[in-house]
């Protein structure tokens, strides 16, 4: 038994040593010149401390977009950030690159940092449940959106650039390629994914090395690190509290719905007690703050539905009082179909590694990466995986329970549309060229195999039977259907959504960079908007 222990078990076993080591890592990273100095703001798990209090802004979900948003708003206003999970600090499953992927296999119902869900398609998936959100459990690959994307969604190009730079100076590093990543890089080139672009943060066709939120010492920098840029006097971070619903003003008139605050519970379910926090009501109600949902593509539509915003009939099934008909809530759920092929012949006990290189092929239609992922505590596999960047199939999200800690039901309808199936078949050909390249087969010492899938029918069948997630699911509160161009929820005063649920398409090579950027970007937008208000009503005191 002892002898069969892996480096992981041995390391976890010597817990105290590990703690000291992690501490050292964190400490060292603070000395890194590009790391901005700064302390985390006040963090509490005491719901009573926050219950009954008022804030200018309440951000729901301390995830990828929520943390930079809350930090930015705190520059001028009081902010409450509510996160259902705990702290990422001190947790090696989050911070230590050597344990990459372990959080995904060590899950439980209510407390693990990754929460599993199985879509109604039968595909296993997951989302972050910790301060830092999915940036605390993901591959950490950092790549901006293309210029075309930024233009198509109508964002201010200069502000987008500044917001990316703000994020990058704080948490993004240039990776040092591992031997396996170098092999994958050659394989992508061998498969014809050209040109070679070297290191780049841009979303450009060809093969490139991307940025990473893992630094060169192997420490992950989640979005939670961006809270070090907050004004500590203006922000409270509440952990281990799950937001249940939004509170509306009851004395409003029938034609407007205005937000008053939020209801939340303790995430551990130890009591049934519900707590409330409110929005400040400045004297002049034309310039007040918002509740901003940043609970992710599953969390934000779920909270809207639990609050009575969504399709009437569905809410009736759960006896949720209907507040506003917004048919788009939970609609437009998309997940990029992924096909992965294992290039190693059997499980081994290698050190896990996230992808550092990517192939962007066929007019940006396919994204190909390879990593080493743990499948159990002592076994790893080496998949080469590709996603379809612009799937047309979409599905929907509905409630499964009125308990906000439970997953909603979601169906993505992978490959339901003919176009996606056709794209997938072509993607399989590309994937086979990468997986069976000389670079890969030589490095792994596997015999060169030439048994490529012969027919399109075979490839389609393979696609249907093997479709997986690339974890870039999005939609549910899309721009134009649930929120307007300023990310304000249609028909409600004082409510916005800022996260991956607003996307019609997953931006860039992968979405994290753009979600981090979006939090900063929308924060600045809101600050500017209110600056205009206070300067046009100069008698008004900023709250
Ligand atoms: C395994 C995996 C690997 C990935 N790899 C990459 C990668 O390498 N590169 C990349 O760019 N992208 C990657 N992605 C995708 C990317 O991480 C996500 O798209 C992105 O982080 C989503 O950001 P978000 O702000 O929309 O939501 P999240 O970051 O998930 O934040 C939502 C937050 O809200 C909290 N929350 C939810 N409901 C409530 C509630 N009711 N009350 C209080 N809090 C709540 C959650 O706990 C969470 O912290 C990966 C994703 C996964 C899951
Ligand atoms: C918060 O929740 C996490 C995850 O369940 C747990 O490990 C941690 O101890 C909790 N913290 C507090 C202060 O309750
Ligand atoms: C309801 O409120 C809105 C905005 O505050 C206002 O424009 C409208 O006149 C009000 N309607 C009634 C009937 O009071
Ligand atoms: C509030 O805003 C209105 C314009 O909507 C303005 O006329 C009024 O003077 C303001 N009141 C205060 C107290 O600033
Ligand atoms: C992992 O451990 C199990 C049980 O101890 C063993 O059967 C298996 O061979 C191990 N796998 C690897 C890859 O070491
Ligand atoms: C909730 O989920 C369970 C299992 O995932 C499923 O059997 C059930 O039908 C779902 N209920 C609703 C109302 O969606
Ligand atoms: C602020 O006011 C200026 C000048 O009136 C205007 O050009 C700008 O668009 C306004 N900005 C916002 C965010 O409303």
PDB file of C-alpha atoms in Angstrom, residues 58 154 206 416 517 541:
ATOM      1  CA  UNK A  58     -24.035  44.096  -4.403  1.00  0.00           C
ATOM      2  CA  UNK A 154     -19.848  46.986 -29.763  1.00  0.00           C
ATOM      3  CA  UNK A 206      -2.243  29.236 -36.444  1.00  0.00           C
ATOM      4  CA  UNK A 416     -28.281  18.578 -32.770  1.00  0.00           C
ATOM      5  CA  UNK A 517     -11.626  41.891 -18.791  1.00  0.00           C
ATOM      6  CA  UNK A 541     -23.388  64.295  -2.678  1.00  0.00           C
TER       7      UNK A 541
END
